[in-house]
Amino acid sequence: MLDPEDIIETARPDEKAIMTYVSCYYHAFSGAMKADTAASRITRVLDFHHDNEKMMEDYERLASELLKWINATVPWLQQKRISDGPSTLAAVQAKLEEFRHYRRSEKPPKVQDKLDLETKYNTLQTKLRLNNKSAFLPSEGKLVADIVHAWKGLEVAEKGFEEWLLAEMRRLERLEHLAAKFAVKANSQESWSTGKEDELSGAVTARQLHEVRALRRRHEAFESDLTAHQDRVEQIVAIAEELNALGYHDAPAINQRCQRICDTWDLLGELSGKRRHTLEDLEKAMDRIDQLHLEFAKRIAPFYNWVDSACEDLTDMFIVHTVSEVTDLLQANAHFKQTLPEAETEYNAICQLQSEVQRFAQSHNLAGHAVSNPYTVIQLSALSGKWSDMMSLVPLRDRNLQHELSRQENNERLRLQFAQKANGAGPWIEKAIESVTAVHTQMTGTLDSQLAKLKQHQTAVYQYQPNIDQMESVNQQIQESRVYDNPHTPYTMEMLRISWEQLVTSVSRSVNELENQIMTREAKGITEAQLQEFKACFNHFDKKRSLRLPQKDFKSCLLSLGYNIADDFRGNEEMKRILKIVDPNGYGYVTFQAFLDFMTRETAQVDTVEQVIEAFRVLANDKPYIMPDELRRDLPPVQADYCAQRMPPYQGRGDAPQGALDYATFTYSLFAHR
């Protein structure tokens, strides 16, 4: 337009020519800068939209997997209580081991998945609020509240199943002990009663008076023995009734055997009465040997039964849970040993009777009468063998009780070890929860300093994890040792486990909320002082420190911040508009995050629909449509391809070329409610 000579060789160049030349440069550079700005804005909006879609898909997938695992685990825990066969101690122990494997291996990764899901959800909602987008609403049944509710149901099912396992193990241990005790006593009673029915029902074949009287006195000794065994039969019946009451799996066999013993006992009593009446009519005088035999029989029968019962007691299995219970058994055993001198005197007296019979028979040439005692089937040799057995069982019983005392002392050591750790961990966890809550509610310092404090608490929580693992290890030893109570601490592993999970969740959630607030401050341009003012005003009306305000207190909070909401029609309509923003679901209260989002939205600016449409119009050179090559010319390849695929065809004026795209409809869809 100009030659160099027009400027250099002229004293005063033409002003209009110079202005025309300069204005052409201005319009050329201005158009290029405007296109770059528009392309940058579209790129930013599309990146945000694409990232949000990816986060929503990840949340839906993680939520589905976690809910699927919870919904499968809860029925599994509930069905474990239903036994598909007889309930035995081995079966319950297998279920307990399976439950321990689930608690150690399967659940911890799911706890981390739950925390990651909540963090992803909060971050997504914050990004949407910061860009003036509608909140993300997950699919039905996949809200954070639904997942928390399902998780609580899982914990309730775990606790119920663990309590059932411990109770069932106590019951089965008691049943096994009673069944073994029943078998010992039933075997002894059946062994004793074997052949008695035939003896009592047999005909009296004696024809001589001394033989008949001998039979009568022998029967008296039998009745004494029968009476001595009545206590054992009553014990057998009592044990069988207790086994039925506790639901023993083989109760029919127990009942059948008990009934058979009772029937035999009743029959023996009936036959014994008949036999006694028959022999009472045949009483004859007896000589000295008969009297000694009779005295021997009467004394040996109850004494033999006492020795036999003592052997049963010394071999009786015991089940205890505390040191005091073992001490009681030791004291009972010591008391029994104190009665041994008196019993030994009776044993020597019975032996002396037998010796006296032999001496008297020899002196009177009645050796045949001395060899066989017609009044009892119990021989002195049997009593001597039983007495030797009893004396050998006494020290064995002492050793068994001392071993059990050592085991219970070890159990008490485990109780004290767990109590020492639990009594330290419980207050530590409670104090840590209070500290995290204080950082979140007291607002001392800047948001960055508060976040730093929470990070310190989070580090301390991670460093304290080994203490929890140690308590888990001690608790496992306690369960394996079948220790069911601990009077040294008010804390149980279940209580500490729940408090620990609450602490980990609380500190993670608090860190996430503060990071979102800092993101809000940086994205919206809100100053630290403004955020502190918003938080201080909210906390002033949040008397219960619940991080939520009823609608009435929320209105008072707005008034204190300078909002002019009068009690007239216009003011009520304005309040309704605000409540639709901060309480869209109509819960009747406003959370702190919703309040903060509202205040930041009122004081900051974000990209609007009109601004994005104007940016597309610049790229399209003021046309109502845009061509794919124009998108690829000014936008990055990924964003250009995204727009070209998602933009609908332009349906406006008929002079639009083939392939024209409607950028206005596309922009409205980006900002539409999801």
XYZ file of C-alpha atoms in Angstrom:
674
model
C 0.000 0.000 0.000
C 2.988 2.302 0.639
C 6.444 2.587 -0.861
C 9.491 3.499 1.245
C 9.894 6.666 -0.730
C 6.412 7.837 0.361
C 7.698 8.089 3.931
C 11.429 8.739 3.717
C 11.490 11.412 0.972
C 8.458 13.284 2.246
C 8.742 15.842 5.012
C 5.224 15.100 6.220
C 3.846 11.666 5.124
C 0.175 11.412 4.352
C -1.625 10.910 7.705
C -4.554 8.918 6.280
C -2.220 6.546 4.451
C -0.211 5.893 7.623
C -3.413 5.341 9.668
C -4.757 2.932 7.071
C -1.491 0.994 7.128
C -1.387 0.764 10.969
C -5.078 -0.221 11.250
C -4.529 -3.163 8.890
C -1.759 -4.459 11.177
C -4.020 -4.028 14.239
C -6.938 -5.952 12.734
C -4.685 -8.757 11.581
C -3.033 -9.307 15.000
C -6.285 -8.746 16.954
C -8.139 -11.454 15.010
C -5.352 -13.983 15.663
C -5.301 -13.293 19.438
C -9.088 -13.544 19.633
C -9.078 -16.969 17.966
C -6.355 -18.242 20.329
C -8.354 -17.094 23.381
C -11.524 -18.773 22.124
C -9.722 -22.034 21.392
C -8.148 -22.047 24.877
C -11.549 -21.581 26.539
C -13.158 -24.403 24.565
C -10.221 -26.697 25.350
C -10.527 -25.995 29.086
C -14.284 -26.714 29.133
C -13.949 -29.900 27.099
C -11.075 -31.195 29.295
C -13.177 -30.597 32.400
C -16.207 -32.298 30.844
C -14.185 -35.315 29.693
C -12.455 -35.758 33.071
C -15.775 -35.603 34.915
C -17.294 -38.285 32.699
C -14.313 -40.535 33.398
C -14.623 -39.993 37.174
C -18.378 -40.713 37.077
C -17.787 -43.977 35.228
C -15.077 -44.983 37.719
C -17.371 -44.212 40.662
C -20.257 -46.257 39.191
C -17.947 -49.205 38.546
C -16.323 -49.132 42.015
C -19.680 -48.691 43.751
C -21.163 -51.651 41.848
C -18.219 -53.892 42.753
C -18.276 -52.911 46.450
C -22.066 -53.317 46.778
C -21.884 -56.639 44.957
C -19.241 -57.862 47.422
C -21.237 -56.617 50.458
C -24.501 -58.127 49.180
C -22.733 -61.461 48.655
C -20.882 -61.407 52.002
C -23.859 -60.565 54.283
C -25.948 -63.639 53.210
C -22.786 -65.738 53.482
C -22.337 -64.653 57.125
C -26.018 -65.177 57.881
C -26.153 -68.616 56.255
C -23.107 -69.753 58.222
C -25.327 -69.977 61.312
C -27.481 -72.610 59.569
C -25.916 -76.027 59.954
C -26.467 -78.558 57.190
C -25.807 -81.460 59.584
C -25.307 -82.236 63.272
C -23.645 -79.313 65.044
C -20.265 -80.521 66.268
C -17.282 -78.805 67.862
C -15.044 -79.562 64.861
C -17.582 -78.026 62.454
C -17.881 -74.836 64.521
C -14.085 -74.559 64.830
C -13.817 -74.868 61.036
C -16.338 -72.026 60.660
C -14.348 -69.931 63.150
C -11.127 -70.466 61.166
C -12.931 -69.548 57.939
C -14.255 -66.362 59.597
C -10.742 -65.446 60.788
C -9.426 -65.838 57.229
C -12.211 -63.551 55.987
C -11.431 -60.932 58.644
C -7.663 -60.979 57.951
C -7.573 -61.353 54.171
C -10.877 -60.429 52.492
C -12.205 -57.437 54.405
C -9.152 -55.038 54.688
C -8.934 -54.400 50.887
C -12.668 -53.618 50.825
C -12.263 -51.063 53.647
C -9.683 -49.260 51.483
C -12.018 -49.470 48.457
C -14.775 -47.824 50.513
C -12.480 -44.938 51.522
C -11.288 -44.471 47.910
C -14.905 -44.415 46.712
C -15.901 -41.693 49.188
C -12.833 -39.620 48.285
C -13.540 -39.909 44.551
C -17.198 -38.923 45.107
C -16.308 -35.830 47.204
C -13.639 -34.705 44.723
C -16.029 -35.044 41.774
C -18.785 -33.089 43.545
C -16.345 -30.325 44.459
C -15.099 -29.982 40.867
C -18.685 -29.800 39.617
C -19.622 -27.138 42.165
C -16.516 -25.077 41.418
C -17.464 -24.935 37.726
C -21.118 -24.102 38.407
C -22.261 -27.574 37.326
C -25.048 -29.633 38.797
C -24.100 -32.186 41.444
C -23.369 -35.738 40.318
C -26.246 -38.094 41.153
C -25.154 -41.749 41.054
C -27.440 -44.504 39.877
C -30.197 -45.686 42.178
C -28.838 -47.652 45.103
C -25.220 -46.450 44.583
C -25.262 -43.277 46.703
C -22.585 -42.902 49.370
C -25.358 -43.196 51.960
C -26.466 -46.506 50.388
C -22.920 -47.839 50.558
C -22.528 -46.694 54.192
C -25.863 -48.334 55.053
C -24.823 -51.593 53.362
C -21.457 -51.457 55.182
C -23.206 -51.089 58.544
C -25.341 -54.100 57.684
C -22.146 -56.040 56.948
C -20.660 -55.095 60.325
C -23.875 -56.101 62.120
C -23.804 -59.472 60.329
C -20.134 -59.942 61.287
C -20.793 -59.197 64.945
C -23.838 -61.479 65.072
C -21.932 -64.335 63.430
C -18.935 -63.953 65.761
C -21.148 -63.895 68.878
C -22.991 -66.982 67.609
C -19.707 -68.808 67.008
C -18.429 -68.169 70.554
C -21.753 -69.134 72.142
C -21.979 -72.275 70.010
C -18.435 -73.308 70.974
C -19.235 -72.911 74.684
C -22.390 -74.958 74.236
C -20.689 -77.742 72.259
C -17.768 -77.946 74.707
C -20.241 -78.357 77.520
C -22.130 -81.002 75.516
C -18.958 -82.968 74.740
C -18.009 -82.927 78.414
C -21.480 -84.074 79.498
C -21.623 -86.781 76.811
C -18.251 -88.201 77.929
C -19.333 -88.070 81.568
C -22.617 -89.802 80.669
C -20.735 -92.548 78.820
C -18.428 -93.227 81.805
C -21.262 -93.466 84.301
C -23.518 -95.432 81.938
C -20.746 -97.950 81.230
C -20.135 -98.391 84.936
C -23.846 -98.804 85.679
C -24.425 -101.228 82.801
C -21.362 -103.217 83.818
C -22.668 -103.404 87.373
C -26.212 -104.386 86.360
C -25.105 -107.062 83.879
C -26.414 -110.443 85.034
C -28.336 -109.029 88.001
C -31.712 -109.668 86.380
C -30.921 -113.359 85.864
C -29.740 -113.710 89.455
C -32.849 -112.069 90.889
C -35.301 -113.882 88.640
C -33.712 -117.303 89.141
C -35.490 -119.878 91.277
C -34.327 -120.626 94.859
C -32.789 -124.093 94.643
C -31.413 -124.321 98.194
C -33.056 -126.925 100.374
C -31.030 -126.636 103.540
C -31.802 -123.929 106.058
C -28.308 -122.530 106.209
C -28.180 -122.262 102.444
C -31.506 -120.417 102.340
C -30.459 -118.002 105.059
C -27.222 -117.438 103.243
C -29.183 -116.539 100.151
C -31.349 -114.091 102.117
C -28.409 -112.312 103.650
C -26.659 -112.211 100.307
C -29.735 -110.526 98.951
C -29.614 -107.979 101.777
C -26.090 -107.127 100.729
C -27.289 -106.793 97.119
C -30.046 -104.392 98.166
C -27.470 -102.333 100.023
C -25.417 -102.252 96.853
C -28.552 -101.417 94.850
C -29.296 -98.467 97.099
C -25.708 -97.290 96.811
C -26.045 -97.259 93.008
C -29.250 -95.204 93.033
C -27.262 -91.946 93.159
C -25.396 -92.967 90.012
C -28.654 -93.675 88.164
C -30.025 -90.281 89.226
C -26.830 -88.645 87.953
C -27.208 -90.448 84.604
C -30.811 -89.209 84.280
C -29.796 -85.640 85.205
C -26.986 -85.638 82.626
C -29.319 -86.978 79.921
C -31.900 -84.270 80.694
C -29.233 -81.579 80.487
C -27.986 -82.945 77.148
C -31.544 -82.793 75.789
C -32.029 -79.270 77.125
C -28.806 -78.113 75.424
C -29.748 -79.757 72.088
C -27.092 -82.483 71.856
C -26.835 -83.788 68.285
C -26.971 -87.481 69.354
C -29.741 -86.958 71.915
C -31.935 -89.874 70.636
C -29.162 -92.388 71.341
C -28.568 -90.825 74.777
C -32.274 -90.982 75.598
C -32.538 -94.591 74.417
C -29.590 -95.670 76.547
C -30.822 -93.720 79.579
C -34.276 -95.252 79.238
C -32.740 -98.714 79.020
C -30.735 -98.085 82.223
C -33.827 -96.744 84.040
C -35.936 -99.678 82.884
C -33.259 -102.090 84.073
C -33.052 -100.197 87.385
C -36.830 -100.343 87.900
C -36.891 -104.011 86.987
C -34.059 -104.745 89.400
C -35.915 -102.906 92.151
C -39.097 -104.857 91.453
C -37.276 -108.189 91.254
C -35.280 -107.353 94.364
C -38.462 -106.738 96.344
C -39.942 -110.027 95.235
C -36.737 -111.871 96.068
C -36.577 -110.348 99.512
C -40.127 -111.394 100.396
C -39.373 -114.959 99.242
C -36.234 -115.296 101.346
C -37.635 -113.679 104.496
C -39.722 -116.821 105.129
C -36.619 -119.033 105.042
C -34.500 -117.319 107.692
C -32.337 -119.762 109.663
C -29.750 -119.401 112.277
C -26.241 -118.769 111.089
C -22.942 -119.574 112.662
C -20.024 -117.216 113.246
C -18.647 -117.541 109.750
C -21.959 -116.527 108.271
C -22.094 -113.482 110.558
C -18.578 -112.460 109.591
C -19.370 -112.962 105.902
C -22.502 -110.864 106.261
C -20.668 -108.032 108.017
C -17.941 -108.197 105.388
C -20.486 -107.983 102.578
C -22.362 -105.060 104.132
C -19.192 -103.082 104.667
C -17.430 -103.896 101.404
C -20.374 -103.031 99.126
C -20.764 -99.349 100.072
C -17.035 -98.956 100.544
C -16.339 -100.501 97.135
C -18.963 -98.190 95.636
C -17.337 -95.208 97.378
C -13.904 -96.213 96.047
C -15.398 -96.778 92.609
C -17.093 -93.360 92.709
C -13.849 -91.788 93.908
C -12.042 -93.296 90.916
C -14.733 -91.882 88.642
C -14.339 -88.443 90.237
C -10.558 -88.602 89.969
C -10.790 -89.482 86.264
C -13.674 -87.113 85.618
C -12.920 -84.575 82.910
C -13.162 -80.965 83.961
C -13.647 -77.740 82.009
C -12.696 -74.411 83.622
C -12.090 -70.867 82.402
C -10.423 -69.047 85.309
C -7.657 -69.567 87.848
C -10.190 -69.428 90.680
C -12.113 -72.368 89.229
C -8.936 -74.464 89.074
C -8.126 -73.385 92.629
C -11.540 -74.615 93.759
C -10.837 -78.003 92.158
C -7.436 -78.128 93.851
C -9.053 -77.346 97.197
C -11.683 -80.052 96.622
C -8.939 -82.529 95.770
C -7.039 -81.531 98.911
C -10.195 -82.032 100.980
C -10.601 -85.482 99.428
C -7.027 -86.388 100.374
C -7.807 -85.417 103.960
C -10.485 -88.131 104.032
C -8.053 -90.823 102.884
C -6.772 -91.741 106.385
C -10.330 -92.480 107.523
C -10.972 -94.463 104.335
C -7.747 -96.376 104.852
C -8.937 -97.309 108.346
C -12.158 -98.694 106.856
C -10.180 -100.565 104.187
C -7.954 -102.161 106.840
C -11.031 -103.099 108.878
C -12.586 -104.887 105.871
C -9.318 -106.720 105.261
C -9.244 -107.655 108.940
C -12.745 -109.162 108.625
C -11.578 -111.376 105.783
C -8.535 -112.459 107.790
C -10.691 -113.205 110.793
C -13.012 -115.388 108.678
C -10.070 -117.394 107.416
C -8.617 -117.868 110.915
C -11.981 -118.832 112.351
C -12.730 -121.244 109.487
C -9.360 -122.895 109.872
C -9.871 -123.289 113.604
C -13.256 -124.910 113.021
C -12.412 -126.836 109.850
C -14.760 -124.728 107.736
C -12.350 -123.895 104.976
C -15.059 -124.212 102.330
C -17.084 -121.447 103.954
C -13.986 -119.211 104.177
C -13.190 -119.525 100.499
C -16.535 -118.283 99.147
C -18.660 -115.548 100.661
C -22.302 -116.291 99.882
C -23.453 -112.715 100.630
C -21.537 -110.705 98.039
C -19.906 -111.071 94.656
C -17.345 -108.441 95.496
C -14.035 -110.039 96.327
C -11.372 -108.533 98.509
C -8.961 -108.802 95.584
C -11.274 -106.598 93.494
C -11.444 -104.056 96.304
C -7.664 -104.153 96.705
C -7.198 -103.558 92.986
C -9.706 -100.704 93.034
C -8.018 -99.230 96.125
C -4.604 -99.363 94.424
C -6.076 -97.693 91.346
C -7.538 -94.917 93.471
C -4.259 -94.301 95.328
C -2.390 -94.076 91.994
C -5.007 -91.681 90.567
C -4.626 -89.158 93.414
C -1.147 -87.863 92.382
C -2.178 -88.052 88.708
C -5.159 -85.823 89.519
C -2.795 -83.403 91.271
C -0.547 -83.233 88.195
C -3.514 -82.673 85.845
C -4.870 -79.894 88.025
C -1.447 -78.273 88.270
C -1.147 -78.423 84.468
C -4.590 -76.840 84.137
C -3.579 -74.185 86.682
C -0.550 -73.341 84.525
C -2.786 -73.111 81.439
C -5.252 -70.812 83.177
C -2.388 -68.662 84.497
C -1.179 -68.362 80.894
C -4.732 -67.364 79.876
C -4.723 -64.749 82.640
C -1.394 -63.466 81.308
C -2.982 -63.112 77.859
C -5.915 -61.247 79.416
C -3.567 -58.833 81.175
C -1.442 -58.407 78.032
C -4.495 -57.568 75.929
C -5.931 -55.329 78.672
C -2.661 -53.366 78.923
C -2.631 -52.707 75.185
C -6.388 -52.081 74.953
C -6.428 -49.664 77.904
C -3.746 -47.664 76.121
C -5.174 -47.902 72.600
C -8.774 -47.062 73.548
C -8.040 -43.595 75.057
C -5.477 -42.904 72.297
C -8.064 -43.506 69.586
C -10.674 -41.419 71.436
C -8.179 -38.555 71.882
C -7.178 -38.771 68.205
C -10.834 -38.565 67.130
C -11.309 -35.510 69.363
C -8.174 -33.872 67.913
C -9.321 -34.420 64.331
C -12.756 -33.030 65.183
C -11.174 -29.992 66.907
C -9.029 -29.164 63.851
C -12.118 -29.384 61.652
C -14.397 -27.221 63.830
C -12.219 -24.700 65.727
C -10.751 -23.029 62.573
C -7.456 -22.017 64.167
C -4.970 -20.883 61.527
C -5.194 -20.971 57.756
C -6.637 -23.792 55.689
C -3.114 -24.876 54.765
C -2.069 -25.030 58.430
C -5.237 -26.978 59.287
C -4.500 -29.395 56.444
C -0.937 -29.774 57.730
C -2.254 -30.644 61.210
C -4.635 -33.206 59.753
C -1.789 -34.695 57.700
C 0.195 -35.016 60.947
C -2.753 -36.799 62.580
C -3.065 -39.023 59.519
C 0.629 -39.922 59.731
C 0.254 -40.653 63.450
C -2.698 -42.924 62.695
C -0.703 -44.871 60.098
C 2.226 -45.155 62.529
C -0.104 -46.470 65.255
C -1.351 -49.309 63.004
C 1.273 -51.819 64.341
C -0.252 -51.456 67.833
C -3.644 -52.462 66.459
C -2.034 -55.402 64.648
C -0.372 -56.497 67.910
C -3.729 -56.413 69.696
C -5.234 -58.455 66.854
C -2.466 -61.019 67.341
C -3.009 -61.193 71.125
C -6.769 -61.388 70.585
C -6.283 -64.309 68.200
C -4.208 -66.115 70.861
C -6.977 -65.435 73.381
C -9.608 -66.911 71.063
C -7.428 -69.910 70.269
C -7.010 -70.473 74.018
C -10.824 -70.306 74.349
C -10.810 -67.321 76.715
C -14.278 -65.809 76.615
C -14.103 -62.820 78.998
C -11.602 -60.260 80.287
C -12.454 -58.382 83.502
C -9.277 -56.253 83.289
C -10.476 -53.934 80.516
C -13.793 -52.475 79.357
C -12.584 -52.656 75.729
C -13.102 -55.577 73.382
C -11.320 -56.107 70.086
C -14.589 -55.495 68.268
C -15.042 -52.105 70.008
C -11.457 -51.066 69.240
C -11.761 -52.279 65.648
C -14.887 -50.153 65.079
C -13.311 -47.079 66.760
C -10.149 -47.526 64.674
C -12.098 -47.695 61.420
C -14.062 -44.610 62.518
C -10.781 -42.735 63.187
C -9.243 -43.722 59.828
C -12.439 -42.735 58.006
C -12.737 -39.438 59.922
C -9.181 -38.262 59.275
C -9.350 -39.264 55.571
C -12.689 -37.493 55.133
C -11.451 -34.361 56.962
C -8.296 -34.190 54.811
C -10.426 -34.567 51.686
C -12.824 -31.790 52.789
C -9.984 -29.364 53.540
C -8.343 -30.129 50.189
C -11.666 -29.389 48.502
C -11.934 -26.076 50.402
C -8.424 -25.127 49.308
C -9.360 -26.093 45.737
C -12.452 -23.863 46.078
C -10.338 -20.977 47.350
C -7.849 -21.242 44.509
C -10.392 -21.866 41.735
C -12.892 -19.218 42.795
C -10.444 -16.561 43.856
C -11.873 -16.510 47.379
C -9.510 -15.090 49.972
C -8.524 -16.847 53.161
C -10.282 -14.138 55.166
C -13.541 -14.701 53.283
C -13.429 -18.452 53.880
C -12.705 -17.878 57.571
C -15.586 -15.413 57.753
C -17.963 -17.918 56.110
C -16.837 -20.721 58.415
C -16.994 -18.532 61.562
C -20.498 -17.363 60.719
C -21.657 -20.932 60.051
C -20.122 -22.236 63.302
C -21.758 -19.417 65.267
C -25.210 -20.708 64.369
C -24.151 -24.398 64.420
C -24.543 -24.766 68.193
C -24.478 -28.583 68.127
C -21.340 -28.720 65.896
C -23.149 -31.057 63.524
C -21.924 -29.213 60.349
C -25.535 -28.583 59.306
C -28.006 -25.742 59.899
C -31.803 -25.832 59.990
C -33.418 -23.519 57.448
C -34.287 -20.941 60.128
C -30.683 -20.732 61.373
C -29.450 -20.676 57.768
C -31.568 -17.598 57.082
C -30.167 -15.917 60.214
C -26.655 -16.751 58.984
C -27.362 -15.070 55.608
C -28.735 -11.999 57.353
C -25.595 -11.748 59.471
C -23.517 -11.811 56.256
C -25.425 -8.823 54.853
C -28.102 -10.497 52.739
C -31.289 -8.449 52.614
C -34.071 -11.038 52.923
C -37.174 -9.276 54.158
C -40.243 -11.000 55.617
C -42.417 -10.121 52.614
C -43.414 -11.847 49.396
C -40.230 -10.896 47.559
C -38.027 -11.966 50.457
C -39.820 -15.313 50.768
C -39.412 -15.989 47.045
C -35.727 -15.135 47.263
C -35.331 -17.518 50.218
C -37.082 -20.281 48.280
C -34.694 -19.738 45.359
C -31.670 -19.984 47.633
C -33.013 -23.129 49.372
C -33.444 -24.854 46.012
C -29.723 -24.325 45.484
C -28.412 -25.329 48.934
C -31.063 -27.963 49.815
C -32.249 -29.407 46.474
C -33.542 -32.634 48.072
C -35.634 -30.838 50.694
C -33.972 -32.413 53.767
C -34.796 -29.347 55.888
C -31.174 -28.493 56.689
C -28.115 -27.008 54.910
C -24.707 -28.679 55.166
C -21.510 -26.681 55.591
C -20.242 -27.735 52.147
C -23.477 -26.597 50.482
C -23.284 -23.278 52.364
C -19.638 -22.790 51.317
C -20.435 -23.614 47.688
C -23.285 -21.102 47.678
C -21.168 -18.311 49.171
C -18.256 -18.938 46.790
C -20.615 -19.046 43.829
C -22.074 -15.704 44.938
C -18.622 -14.103 45.161
C -16.790 -15.642 42.166
C -17.169 -16.061 38.419
C -16.870 -19.189 36.238
C -17.288 -19.948 32.562
C -20.918 -19.563 31.429
C -22.889 -20.959 28.525
C -22.902 -17.596 26.783
C -19.126 -17.229 27.086
C -18.470 -20.682 25.568
C -20.968 -20.045 22.713
C -19.253 -16.705 22.016
C -15.893 -18.522 21.921
C -17.204 -20.982 19.315
C -18.665 -18.052 17.326
C -15.203 -16.449 17.181
C -13.695 -19.677 15.816
C -16.522 -19.860 13.237
C -15.962 -16.230 12.062
C -19.404 -15.138 13.377
C -21.256 -17.963 11.578
C -24.077 -19.795 13.486
C -22.376 -23.074 12.616
C -18.825 -24.378 12.512
C -16.996 -26.747 10.176
C -14.808 -29.708 11.324
C -11.708 -28.223 9.677
C -12.219 -24.989 11.659
C -12.266 -27.046 14.862
C -9.064 -28.864 13.921
C -7.436 -25.599 12.923
C -7.730 -23.916 16.345
C -8.268 -26.774 18.886
C -5.926 -29.562 20.000
C -6.503 -32.834 18.070
C -8.170 -34.665 21.000
C -10.585 -31.809 21.737
C -11.317 -31.213 18.051
C -12.168 -34.888 17.502
C -14.346 -34.886 20.628
C -16.341 -31.861 19.359
C -16.646 -33.269 15.853
C -18.049 -36.549 17.210
C -20.445 -35.018 19.773
C -21.733 -31.923 17.891
C -25.103 -32.443 16.163
C -25.557 -31.378 12.500
C -26.624 -27.788 12.025
C -30.387 -27.554 11.273
C -30.671 -23.776 10.762
C -30.468 -21.872 7.543
C -30.594 -23.778 4.304
C -27.396 -22.198 2.937
C -25.197 -24.027 5.462
C -22.628 -26.280 3.716
C -22.577 -30.066 4.037
C -21.029 -31.186 7.351
C -21.841 -27.979 9.259
C -22.071 -28.530 13.039
C -24.376 -26.858 15.632
C -22.011 -25.549 18.327
C -24.782 -23.735 20.281
C -26.824 -26.914 20.939
C -23.607 -28.760 21.841
C -22.628 -26.061 24.390
C -26.052 -26.146 26.056
C -25.741 -29.930 26.400
C -22.408 -29.489 28.212
C -24.034 -27.250 30.830
C -27.329 -29.146 31.022
C -28.373 -30.988 34.238
C -27.201 -34.554 34.193
